[in-house]
PDB file of C-alpha atoms in Angstrom:
ATOM      1  CA  MET A   1     -11.475  31.630 -23.718  1.00 45.00           C
ATOM      2  CA  SER A   2     -12.764  29.523 -21.431  1.00 48.00           C
ATOM      3  CA  MET A   3     -11.391  26.272 -20.373  1.00 41.00           C
ATOM      4  CA  THR A   4     -14.517  24.716 -21.284  1.00 48.00           C
ATOM      5  CA  ASN A   5     -13.711  24.808 -25.117  1.00 82.00           C
ATOM      6  CA  TYR A   6     -10.860  22.150 -25.163  1.00 87.00           C
ATOM      7  CA  GLU A   7     -13.191  20.338 -26.968  1.00 91.00           C
ATOM      8  CA  LEU A   8     -13.432  23.018 -29.732  1.00 94.00           C
ATOM      9  CA  TYR A   9      -9.854  23.080 -30.203  1.00 94.00           C
ATOM     10  CA  LYS A  10      -9.645  19.092 -30.754  1.00 93.00           C
ATOM     11  CA  VAL A  11     -12.443  19.244 -33.592  1.00 95.00           C
ATOM     12  CA  PHE A  12     -10.386  22.315 -35.177  1.00 96.00           C
ATOM     13  CA  TYR A  13      -7.373  20.256 -35.269  1.00 95.00           C
ATOM     14  CA  TRP A  14      -8.892  17.105 -36.198  1.00 95.00           C
ATOM     15  CA  ALA A  15     -11.005  18.989 -39.168  1.00 96.00           C
ATOM     16  CA  ALA A  16      -7.526  20.884 -40.618  1.00 96.00           C
ATOM     17  CA  LYS A  17      -5.456  17.834 -40.134  1.00 94.00           C
ATOM     18  CA  THR A  18      -8.069  15.823 -42.491  1.00 95.00           C
ATOM     19  CA  GLY A  19      -8.966  18.371 -44.506  1.00 96.00           C
ATOM     20  CA  SER A  20     -12.358  17.101 -43.988  1.00 96.00           C
ATOM     21  CA  LEU A  21     -15.417  17.672 -41.560  1.00 96.00           C
ATOM     22  CA  THR A  22     -16.463  13.836 -42.333  1.00 95.00           C
ATOM     23  CA  LYS A  23     -13.000  12.278 -41.772  1.00 96.00           C
ATOM     24  CA  ALA A  24     -12.763  14.329 -38.087  1.00 95.00           C
ATOM     25  CA  ALA A  25     -15.979  13.394 -37.322  1.00 96.00           C
ATOM     26  CA  LYS A  26     -14.857   9.806 -37.979  1.00 96.00           C
ATOM     27  CA  SER A  27     -12.009  10.388 -36.251  1.00 93.00           C
ATOM     28  CA  LEU A  28     -13.544  11.815 -32.669  1.00 94.00           C
ATOM     29  CA  TYR A  29     -16.787   9.218 -33.019  1.00 94.00           C
ATOM     30  CA  ILE A  30     -19.270  12.428 -33.178  1.00 95.00           C
ATOM     31  CA  THR A  31     -21.880  13.815 -35.884  1.00 94.00           C
ATOM     32  CA  GLN A  32     -20.507  15.931 -38.918  1.00 95.00           C
ATOM     33  CA  PRO A  33     -23.164  18.304 -37.968  1.00 95.00           C
ATOM     34  CA  SER A  34     -21.277  18.085 -34.421  1.00 95.00           C
ATOM     35  CA  VAL A  35     -18.292  18.844 -35.774  1.00 95.00           C
ATOM     36  CA  SER A  36     -19.653  21.885 -38.036  1.00 95.00           C
ATOM     37  CA  HIS A  37     -21.383  23.333 -35.362  1.00 95.00           C
ATOM     38  CA  ALA A  38     -18.346  23.160 -33.163  1.00 95.00           C
ATOM     39  CA  ILE A  39     -16.021  24.634 -35.662  1.00 95.00           C
ATOM     40  CA  LYS A  40     -18.910  27.660 -35.852  1.00 95.00           C
ATOM     41  CA  GLN A  41     -18.759  28.466 -32.357  1.00 93.00           C
ATOM     42  CA  LEU A  42     -14.703  28.464 -32.424  1.00 94.00           C
ATOM     43  CA  GLU A  43     -14.990  30.931 -35.312  1.00 94.00           C
ATOM     44  CA  ASP A  44     -17.712  32.825 -33.688  1.00 92.00           C
ATOM     45  CA  SER A  45     -15.556  33.081 -30.585  1.00 91.00           C
ATOM     46  CA  PHE A  46     -12.609  34.587 -32.373  1.00 92.00           C
ATOM     47  CA  GLY A  47     -14.854  36.523 -34.939  1.00 93.00           C
ATOM     48  CA  MET A  48     -12.450  35.424 -37.832  1.00 95.00           C
ATOM     49  CA  THR A  49     -13.114  32.416 -40.307  1.00 97.00           C
ATOM     50  CA  LEU A  50     -10.921  29.575 -39.677  1.00 96.00           C
ATOM     51  CA  PHE A  51     -11.823  27.443 -42.622  1.00 96.00           C
ATOM     52  CA  TYR A  52     -12.841  27.752 -46.385  1.00 95.00           C
ATOM     53  CA  ARG A  53     -14.577  24.746 -48.229  1.00 93.00           C
ATOM     54  CA  ASN A  54     -13.151  23.543 -51.685  1.00 93.00           C
ATOM     55  CA  SER A  55     -13.650  20.548 -53.525  1.00 91.00           C
ATOM     56  CA  LYS A  56     -12.076  18.462 -51.528  1.00 89.00           C
ATOM     57  CA  GLY A  57     -13.232  19.358 -48.224  1.00 93.00           C
ATOM     58  CA  VAL A  58     -12.061  22.126 -46.099  1.00 96.00           C
ATOM     59  CA  ALA A  59      -8.809  24.114 -45.639  1.00 96.00           C
ATOM     60  CA  LEU A  60      -7.387  26.427 -43.292  1.00 97.00           C
ATOM     61  CA  THR A  61      -7.083  30.375 -43.897  1.00 97.00           C
ATOM     62  CA  GLN A  62      -4.328  32.571 -42.640  1.00 97.00           C
ATOM     63  CA  GLU A  63      -5.779  33.270 -39.225  1.00 96.00           C
ATOM     64  CA  GLY A  64      -6.650  29.279 -39.233  1.00 97.00           C
ATOM     65  CA  THR A  65      -3.222  28.251 -40.628  1.00 96.00           C
ATOM     66  CA  ILE A  66      -1.689  30.354 -37.258  1.00 96.00           C
ATOM     67  CA  LEU A  67      -4.074  28.854 -34.441  1.00 95.00           C
ATOM     68  CA  PHE A  68      -3.117  25.538 -36.041  1.00 95.00           C
ATOM     69  CA  SER A  69       0.380  26.343 -35.344  1.00 93.00           C
ATOM     70  CA  TYR A  70      -0.310  26.302 -31.626  1.00 93.00           C
ATOM     71  CA  ILE A  71      -3.214  23.853 -31.367  1.00 93.00           C
ATOM     72  CA  GLU A  72      -0.609  21.406 -33.305  1.00 91.00           C
ATOM     73  CA  LYS A  73       1.939  21.828 -30.430  1.00 88.00           C
ATOM     74  CA  SER A  74      -0.490  21.475 -27.894  1.00 90.00           C
ATOM     75  CA  GLN A  75      -2.289  18.696 -28.925  1.00 88.00           C
ATOM     76  CA  ILE A  76       1.028  16.702 -29.248  1.00 83.00           C
ATOM     77  CA  LEU A  77       2.221  17.428 -25.460  1.00 88.00           C
ATOM     78  CA  ILE A  78      -1.380  16.361 -24.599  1.00 88.00           C
ATOM     79  CA  THR A  79      -1.003  12.727 -26.294  1.00 82.00           C
ATOM     80  CA  LEU A  80       2.407  12.509 -25.060  1.00 80.00           C
ATOM     81  CA  ALA A  81       1.217  13.131 -21.559  1.00 83.00           C
ATOM     82  CA  GLU A  82      -1.540  10.396 -21.824  1.00 84.00           C
ATOM     83  CA  GLU A  83       0.968   7.992 -23.077  1.00 79.00           C
ATOM     84  CA  LYS A  84       3.419   8.983 -20.707  1.00 79.00           C
ATOM     85  CA  LEU A  85       0.441   8.588 -17.611  1.00 82.00           C
ATOM     86  CA  ALA A  86      -0.657   5.017 -19.602  1.00 79.00           C
ATOM     87  CA  ALA A  87       3.070   3.943 -19.457  1.00 75.00           C
ATOM     88  CA  LEU A  88       2.983   4.905 -15.637  1.00 78.00           C
ATOM     89  CA  LYS A  89      -0.005   3.276 -14.608  1.00 80.00           C
ATOM     90  CA  ASN A  90       1.122  -0.226 -16.685  1.00 78.00           C
ATOM     91  CA  LEU A  91       4.499   0.745 -14.881  1.00 86.00           C
ATOM     92  CA  GLU A  92       6.341   0.688 -18.360  1.00 85.00           C
ATOM     93  CA  SER A  93       8.251   3.405 -16.368  1.00 85.00           C
ATOM     94  CA  GLY A  94       8.567   5.497 -13.322  1.00 86.00           C
ATOM     95  CA  GLU A  95      10.598   5.356 -10.021  1.00 91.00           C
ATOM     96  CA  LEU A  96      10.012   3.951  -6.648  1.00 94.00           C
ATOM     97  CA  ARG A  97      11.629   5.846  -3.602  1.00 94.00           C
ATOM     98  CA  ILE A  98      11.721   4.175  -0.516  1.00 97.00           C
ATOM     99  CA  GLY A  99      13.579   5.309   2.430  1.00 97.00           C
ATOM    100  CA  GLY A 100      14.676   2.785   5.550  1.00 94.00           C
ATOM    101  CA  SER A 101      17.663   1.091   7.042  1.00 90.00           C
ATOM    102  CA  ASP A 102      20.333  -1.069   5.229  1.00 88.00           C
ATOM    103  CA  SER A 103      19.697  -3.821   7.622  1.00 87.00           C
ATOM    104  CA  LEU A 104      15.416  -3.779   6.754  1.00 91.00           C
ATOM    105  CA  PHE A 105      16.164  -3.424   3.321  1.00 92.00           C
ATOM    106  CA  LYS A 106      18.797  -6.782   3.364  1.00 88.00           C
ATOM    107  CA  HIS A 107      16.383  -8.738   5.510  1.00 85.00           C
ATOM    108  CA  TYR A 108      13.287  -7.480   4.967  1.00 88.00           C
ATOM    109  CA  LEU A 109      12.520  -5.663   0.996  1.00 92.00           C
ATOM    110  CA  LEU A 110      15.376  -7.435  -0.652  1.00 92.00           C
ATOM    111  CA  GLN A 111      12.819  -9.996  -1.590  1.00 91.00           C
ATOM    112  CA  TYR A 112       9.894  -8.136  -2.730  1.00 93.00           C
ATOM    113  CA  LEU A 113      12.362  -5.521  -4.519  1.00 94.00           C
ATOM    114  CA  GLU A 114      13.784  -8.609  -6.685  1.00 95.00           C
ATOM    115  CA  GLN A 115       9.942  -9.882  -7.322  1.00 94.00           C
ATOM    116  CA  PHE A 116       9.307  -6.008  -7.996  1.00 94.00           C
ATOM    117  CA  HIS A 117      12.041  -5.608 -10.670  1.00 95.00           C
ATOM    118  CA  THR A 118      11.623  -8.933 -12.079  1.00 94.00           C
ATOM    119  CA  ASN A 119       7.514  -7.759 -12.528  1.00 93.00           C
ATOM    120  CA  TYR A 120       8.489  -4.254 -13.656  1.00 93.00           C
ATOM    121  CA  PRO A 121      11.901  -4.024 -14.708  1.00 94.00           C
ATOM    122  CA  ALA A 122      11.665  -0.763 -16.360  1.00 92.00           C
ATOM    123  CA  VAL A 123      10.742   0.946 -12.894  1.00 93.00           C
ATOM    124  CA  LYS A 124      13.732   2.480 -11.495  1.00 94.00           C
ATOM    125  CA  LEU A 125      14.269   1.602  -7.882  1.00 95.00           C
ATOM    126  CA  GLN A 126      16.039   4.415  -5.429  1.00 96.00           C
ATOM    127  CA  LEU A 127      16.517   2.996  -1.741  1.00 97.00           C
ATOM    128  CA  ILE A 128      17.396   6.199   0.708  1.00 96.00           C
ATOM    129  CA  HIS A 129      19.089   5.107   3.392  1.00 92.00           C
ATOM    130  CA  GLY A 130      18.371   7.084   6.859  1.00 89.00           C
ATOM    131  CA  THR A 131      17.389   6.656  10.446  1.00 85.00           C
ATOM    132  CA  THR A 132      13.588   6.725  11.556  1.00 87.00           C
ATOM    133  CA  PRO A 133      13.265  10.096  12.309  1.00 88.00           C
ATOM    134  CA  GLU A 134      15.137  11.188   8.972  1.00 91.00           C
ATOM    135  CA  ILE A 135      12.985   8.601   7.168  1.00 94.00           C
ATOM    136  CA  ILE A 136       9.978  10.861   8.326  1.00 93.00           C
ATOM    137  CA  SER A 137      11.483  13.760   6.768  1.00 92.00           C
ATOM    138  CA  PHE A 138      12.112  12.374   3.594  1.00 93.00           C
ATOM    139  CA  LEU A 139       8.765  11.141   3.373  1.00 92.00           C
ATOM    140  CA  LYS A 140       6.883  14.757   4.409  1.00 92.00           C
ATOM    141  CA  GLU A 141       9.179  16.549   2.199  1.00 88.00           C
ATOM    142  CA  GLY A 142       8.579  14.285  -0.739  1.00 88.00           C
ATOM    143  CA  LYS A 143      11.977  12.524  -1.384  1.00 90.00           C
ATOM    144  CA  ILE A 144      10.469   9.192  -0.778  1.00 94.00           C
ATOM    145  CA  ASP A 145       7.466   7.487  -1.839  1.00 94.00           C
ATOM    146  CA  LEU A 146       7.117   5.391   1.244  1.00 96.00           C
ATOM    147  CA  GLY A 147       9.422   4.087   4.383  1.00 97.00           C
ATOM    148  CA  VAL A 148       9.966   1.025   5.939  1.00 95.00           C
ATOM    149  CA  VAL A 149      10.493   1.486   9.769  1.00 93.00           C
ATOM    150  CA  ARG A 150      10.204   0.146  13.179  1.00 91.00           C
ATOM    151  CA  MET A 151       7.098   0.872  14.797  1.00 88.00           C
ATOM    152  CA  PRO A 152       5.262   2.187  16.723  1.00 86.00           C
ATOM    153  CA  ILE A 153       4.971   6.058  15.547  1.00 89.00           C
ATOM    154  CA  VAL A 154       2.508   7.741  16.293  1.00 89.00           C
ATOM    155  CA  ASP A 155       2.173  10.984  13.824  1.00 93.00           C
ATOM    156  CA  PRO A 156      -1.290  11.899  12.660  1.00 93.00           C
ATOM    157  CA  GLN A 157       0.233  12.872   8.737  1.00 93.00           C
ATOM    158  CA  LEU A 158       1.698   9.417   8.418  1.00 95.00           C
ATOM    159  CA  GLU A 159      -0.173   5.976   7.653  1.00 95.00           C
ATOM    160  CA  LEU A 160       1.497   2.942   8.800  1.00 93.00           C
ATOM    161  CA  LYS A 161       1.138  -0.752   7.242  1.00 88.00           C
ATOM    162  CA  GLU A 162       2.006  -3.773   9.718  1.00 85.00           C
ATOM    163  CA  GLY A 163       4.686  -5.922   8.054  1.00 84.00           C
ATOM    164  CA  ILE A 164       6.547  -8.668  10.067  1.00 87.00           C
ATOM    165  CA  GLN A 165       7.622  -8.674  13.597  1.00 91.00           C
ATOM    166  CA  LEU A 166      10.959  -8.858  14.819  1.00 92.00           C
ATOM    167  CA  GLN A 167      12.758 -10.001  17.980  1.00 94.00           C
ATOM    168  CA  ASP A 168      16.215  -8.731  19.184  1.00 94.00           C
ATOM    169  CA  CYS A 169      18.056 -10.338  21.090  1.00 96.00           C
ATOM    170  CA  PHE A 170      22.072 -10.354  22.404  1.00 97.00           C
ATOM    171  CA  VAL A 171      24.456 -12.378  20.925  1.00 98.00           C
ATOM    172  CA  ALA A 172      28.007 -13.820  21.637  1.00 98.00           C
ATOM    173  CA  GLY A 173      30.660 -15.752  19.275  1.00 97.00           C
ATOM    174  CA  ALA A 174      33.294 -18.345  20.603  1.00 97.00           C
ATOM    175  CA  HIS A 175      35.473 -15.721  23.026  1.00 97.00           C
ATOM    176  CA  TYR A 176      32.228 -16.028  25.460  1.00 97.00           C
ATOM    177  CA  ALA A 177      31.282 -20.003  25.212  1.00 96.00           C
ATOM    178  CA  GLU A 178      31.253 -20.217  29.080  1.00 96.00           C
ATOM    179  CA  LEU A 179      27.627 -18.467  28.824  1.00 97.00           C
ATOM    180  CA  LYS A 180      26.065 -21.013  26.376  1.00 95.00           C
ATOM    181  CA  ASP A 181      23.122 -22.379  27.766  1.00 90.00           C
ATOM    182  CA  VAL A 182      23.635 -20.493  31.264  1.00 95.00           C
ATOM    183  CA  VAL A 183      20.574 -18.039  31.796  1.00 97.00           C
ATOM    184  CA  LEU A 184      21.678 -14.360  32.609  1.00 96.00           C
ATOM    185  CA  SER A 185      20.398 -11.594  34.805  1.00 95.00           C
ATOM    186  CA  LEU A 186      20.081  -8.116  33.274  1.00 95.00           C
ATOM    187  CA  ASP A 187      22.405  -6.983  36.503  1.00 94.00           C
ATOM    188  CA  LYS A 188      24.889  -9.832  35.280  1.00 95.00           C
ATOM    189  CA  LEU A 189      24.598  -9.107  31.242  1.00 96.00           C
ATOM    190  CA  ILE A 190      25.613  -5.511  31.781  1.00 95.00           C
ATOM    191  CA  GLN A 191      28.867  -6.200  33.597  1.00 95.00           C
ATOM    192  CA  TYR A 192      30.059  -7.743  30.035  1.00 97.00           C
ATOM    193  CA  PRO A 193      31.257  -5.254  27.445  1.00 98.00           C
ATOM    194  CA  LEU A 194      27.858  -4.634  25.394  1.00 97.00           C
ATOM    195  CA  ILE A 195      28.223  -3.895  21.618  1.00 97.00           C
ATOM    196  CA  LEU A 196      24.737  -1.370  20.766  1.00 96.00           C
ATOM    197  CA  PHE A 197      23.897  -0.313  17.620  1.00 90.00           C
ATOM    198  CA  SER A 198      24.142   4.122  17.300  1.00 85.00           C
ATOM    199  CA  ARG A 199      21.555   6.208  19.346  1.00 76.00           C
ATOM    200  CA  ASN A 200      19.248   7.495  17.533  1.00 76.00           C
ATOM    201  CA  SER A 201      18.106   4.113  16.024  1.00 80.00           C
ATOM    202  CA  ARG A 202      15.010   2.636  16.885  1.00 82.00           C
ATOM    203  CA  ALA A 203      16.464  -0.537  18.528  1.00 85.00           C
ATOM    204  CA  ARG A 204      18.916   0.938  20.652  1.00 89.00           C
ATOM    205  CA  MET A 205      15.862   3.199  21.633  1.00 87.00           C
ATOM    206  CA  ALA A 206      13.964   0.298  22.614  1.00 88.00           C
ATOM    207  CA  ILE A 207      16.719  -1.607  24.452  1.00 93.00           C
ATOM    208  CA  THR A 208      17.544   1.783  26.784  1.00 94.00           C
ATOM    209  CA  GLU A 209      13.531   2.686  28.001  1.00 92.00           C
ATOM    210  CA  LEU A 210      13.618  -1.488  28.659  1.00 92.00           C
ATOM    211  CA  MET A 211      16.645  -1.488  30.488  1.00 94.00           C
ATOM    212  CA  GLN A 212      15.501   1.999  32.183  1.00 95.00           C
ATOM    213  CA  GLY A 213      12.210   0.348  33.187  1.00 94.00           C
ATOM    214  CA  TYR A 214      14.530  -2.551  35.367  1.00 94.00           C
ATOM    215  CA  GLY A 215      16.456   0.213  36.963  1.00 95.00           C
ATOM    216  CA  TYR A 216      19.678  -0.161  34.976  1.00 94.00           C
ATOM    217  CA  GLU A 217      21.811   2.269  32.783  1.00 92.00           C
ATOM    218  CA  LEU A 218      23.091   1.039  29.460  1.00 91.00           C
ATOM    219  CA  LYS A 219      27.003   1.936  28.935  1.00 92.00           C
ATOM    220  CA  PRO A 220      27.687   0.383  25.568  1.00 95.00           C
ATOM    221  CA  ALA A 221      31.944  -0.642  25.463  1.00 96.00           C
ATOM    222  CA  ILE A 222      31.177  -0.121  21.720  1.00 96.00           C
ATOM    223  CA  GLU A 223      28.599   1.810  19.429  1.00 96.00           C
ATOM    224  CA  VAL A 224      28.273   1.130  15.940  1.00 94.00           C
ATOM    225  CA  GLY A 225      26.639   2.264  12.624  1.00 87.00           C
ATOM    226  CA  SER A 226      25.710  -1.206  11.159  1.00 87.00           C
ATOM    227  CA  VAL A 227      24.108  -4.531  11.386  1.00 89.00           C
ATOM    228  CA  ASP A 228      27.166  -6.323  10.053  1.00 92.00           C
ATOM    229  CA  LEU A 229      29.193  -4.436  12.154  1.00 94.00           C
ATOM    230  CA  LEU A 230      26.906  -5.875  15.239  1.00 95.00           C
ATOM    231  CA  ILE A 231      27.560  -9.156  13.621  1.00 96.00           C
ATOM    232  CA  GLU A 232      31.133  -8.913  13.038  1.00 97.00           C
ATOM    233  CA  PHE A 233      32.347  -7.494  16.169  1.00 97.00           C
ATOM    234  CA  ALA A 234      30.477 -10.078  18.466  1.00 97.00           C
ATOM    235  CA  ARG A 235      32.125 -12.976  15.961  1.00 97.00           C
ATOM    236  CA  LYS A 236      35.693 -11.693  17.205  1.00 97.00           C
ATOM    237  CA  GLY A 237      34.918 -11.581  20.739  1.00 97.00           C
ATOM    238  CA  LEU A 238      35.062  -7.698  21.072  1.00 97.00           C
ATOM    239  CA  GLY A 239      31.760  -8.245  23.159  1.00 97.00           C
ATOM    240  CA  ILE A 240      27.882  -8.928  23.170  1.00 98.00           C
ATOM    241  CA  SER A 241      26.060  -7.610  20.720  1.00 98.00           C
ATOM    242  CA  TYR A 242      22.389  -6.304  21.001  1.00 96.00           C
ATOM    243  CA  VAL A 243      20.922  -7.338  17.491  1.00 95.00           C
ATOM    244  CA  THR A 244      17.577  -8.826  15.689  1.00 94.00           C
ATOM    245  CA  ARG A 245      17.220 -12.441  15.573  1.00 95.00           C
ATOM    246  CA  GLU A 246      16.088 -12.455  12.314  1.00 92.00           C
ATOM    247  CA  PHE A 247      19.214 -10.682  10.983  1.00 92.00           C
ATOM    248  CA  VAL A 248      21.921 -13.262  12.188  1.00 94.00           C
ATOM    249  CA  SER A 249      19.927 -16.366  11.748  1.00 93.00           C
ATOM    250  CA  LYS A 250      22.628 -17.568   9.054  1.00 94.00           C
ATOM    251  CA  GLU A 251      25.234 -16.866  12.126  1.00 97.00           C
ATOM    252  CA  LEU A 252      23.037 -18.475  14.837  1.00 97.00           C
ATOM    253  CA  ASP A 253      22.846 -21.666  12.409  1.00 97.00           C
ATOM    254  CA  ASP A 254      26.175 -22.348  11.468  1.00 97.00           C
ATOM    255  CA  GLY A 255      27.348 -21.294  15.567  1.00 96.00           C
ATOM    256  CA  SER A 256      29.579 -18.593  14.773  1.00 97.00           C
ATOM    257  CA  LEU A 257      27.308 -17.223  17.164  1.00 98.00           C
ATOM    258  CA  PHE A 258      24.822 -17.742  19.578  1.00 98.00           C
ATOM    259  CA  GLU A 259      22.064 -16.225  21.845  1.00 97.00           C
ATOM    260  CA  ILE A 260      22.641 -15.880  25.316  1.00 97.00           C
ATOM    261  CA  LYS A 261      19.660 -16.818  27.093  1.00 97.00           C
ATOM    262  CA  LEU A 262      17.785 -13.806  29.740  1.00 96.00           C
ATOM    263  CA  ASP A 263      15.734 -14.335  32.830  1.00 94.00           C
ATOM    264  CA  VAL A 264      13.705 -11.757  31.472  1.00 93.00           C
ATOM    265  CA  GLN A 265      11.836 -11.376  28.084  1.00 92.00           C
ATOM    266  CA  LEU A 266      12.549  -9.042  25.802  1.00 93.00           C
ATOM    267  CA  PRO A 267       9.295  -7.674  23.643  1.00 90.00           C
ATOM    268  CA  PRO A 268       9.052  -7.969  19.618  1.00 92.00           C
ATOM    269  CA  SER A 269       8.903  -5.432  17.647  1.00 89.00           C
ATOM    270  CA  GLN A 270       6.405  -4.827  14.556  1.00 91.00           C
ATOM    271  CA  VAL A 271       8.187  -3.483  11.289  1.00 92.00           C
ATOM    272  CA  GLY A 272       5.691  -1.088   8.800  1.00 91.00           C
ATOM    273  CA  LEU A 273       5.384   0.811   5.560  1.00 94.00           C
ATOM    274  CA  MET A 274       4.937   4.166   6.276  1.00 96.00           C
ATOM    275  CA  ILE A 275       3.096   6.595   3.832  1.00 95.00           C
ATOM    276  CA  MET A 276       1.938  10.162   3.702  1.00 93.00           C
ATOM    277  CA  ARG A 277      -1.678   9.969   5.109  1.00 92.00           C
ATOM    278  CA  ASN A 278      -4.390  11.409   2.539  1.00 86.00           C
ATOM    279  CA  MET A 279      -2.139  11.815  -0.095  1.00 84.00           C
ATOM    280  CA  PRO A 280      -2.221   9.859  -3.503  1.00 86.00           C
ATOM    281  CA  LEU A 281       0.332   6.601  -4.108  1.00 88.00           C
ATOM    282  CA  SER A 282       2.573   6.634  -7.637  1.00 88.00           C
ATOM    283  CA  SER A 283       1.507   3.527  -9.396  1.00 89.00           C
ATOM    284  CA  ALA A 284       4.444   2.142  -8.452  1.00 91.00           C
ATOM    285  CA  ALA A 285       4.223   2.935  -4.788  1.00 92.00           C
ATOM    286  CA  SER A 286       0.769   1.094  -5.076  1.00 91.00           C
ATOM    287  CA  SER A 287       2.007  -1.917  -6.835  1.00 92.00           C
ATOM    288  CA  PHE A 288       4.983  -2.565  -4.588  1.00 94.00           C
ATOM    289  CA  ILE A 289       2.534  -2.256  -1.646  1.00 92.00           C
ATOM    290  CA  GLU A 290       0.487  -5.136  -3.092  1.00 89.00           C
ATOM    291  CA  HIS A 291       3.675  -7.047  -3.881  1.00 84.00           C
ATOM    292  CA  ILE A 292       4.390  -7.009   0.589  1.00 85.00           C
ATOM    293  CA  LYS A 293       0.789  -7.753   0.869  1.00 76.00           C
TER     294      LYS A 293
END
């Protein structure tokens, strides 16, 4: 039997279910002769009689009953599949899997995640933490729907949608109060204990490259794996932290940290949403990207 015979099975199912060619025609929005013709085609293809006529309409033969027991199961599964896809499309179920860093989740995506969850509470949210190379791998392996990363990223398999612009800076706490309002040269800056993010982070790579461009090698006194520790260590006076300004806005406002002024301009960085190029997005992922826009 070829795949094109699905419509014939559908007609057979409704004729058997209703016991009437007229009712089957109504259910399928086709004419009664079309129903009769479809059943004859199916009977001819099997070389068996599937229905016999009675005073009420039609009834299944023994062979027809066997066929119906299988077709009924497939029809139920197809209906369930259609309902499931409709629910996914309407975001009444499903899952949204996003990869990124804790800091980008907290300081960039949180407001959008809150809004999305309020609008679509039935969609399960899964946030997967990782470095940029890990997030790229997760995306290519199909473990996440989209990633939130610092740009630039050049990869022909990936498509990036620009998000917000961030500005990195050096900050210190009360222990280094004498540096407030003083403009430091990079030469002077690197004489202080510096607290930096771990080596494989985009922010760390960016400042390392920038310093190398000016002829300096960065040797941090402390390396940490989270923005919260960068902030906390600077507040405690353990050194000068290199952190994203937008992530320490509260501390800069309340005065527990201040920004170190430099005689060079630190370039801004762009945050983007990363998806696989030419791959269909789930309804949840598409809708979330629209939220951010």
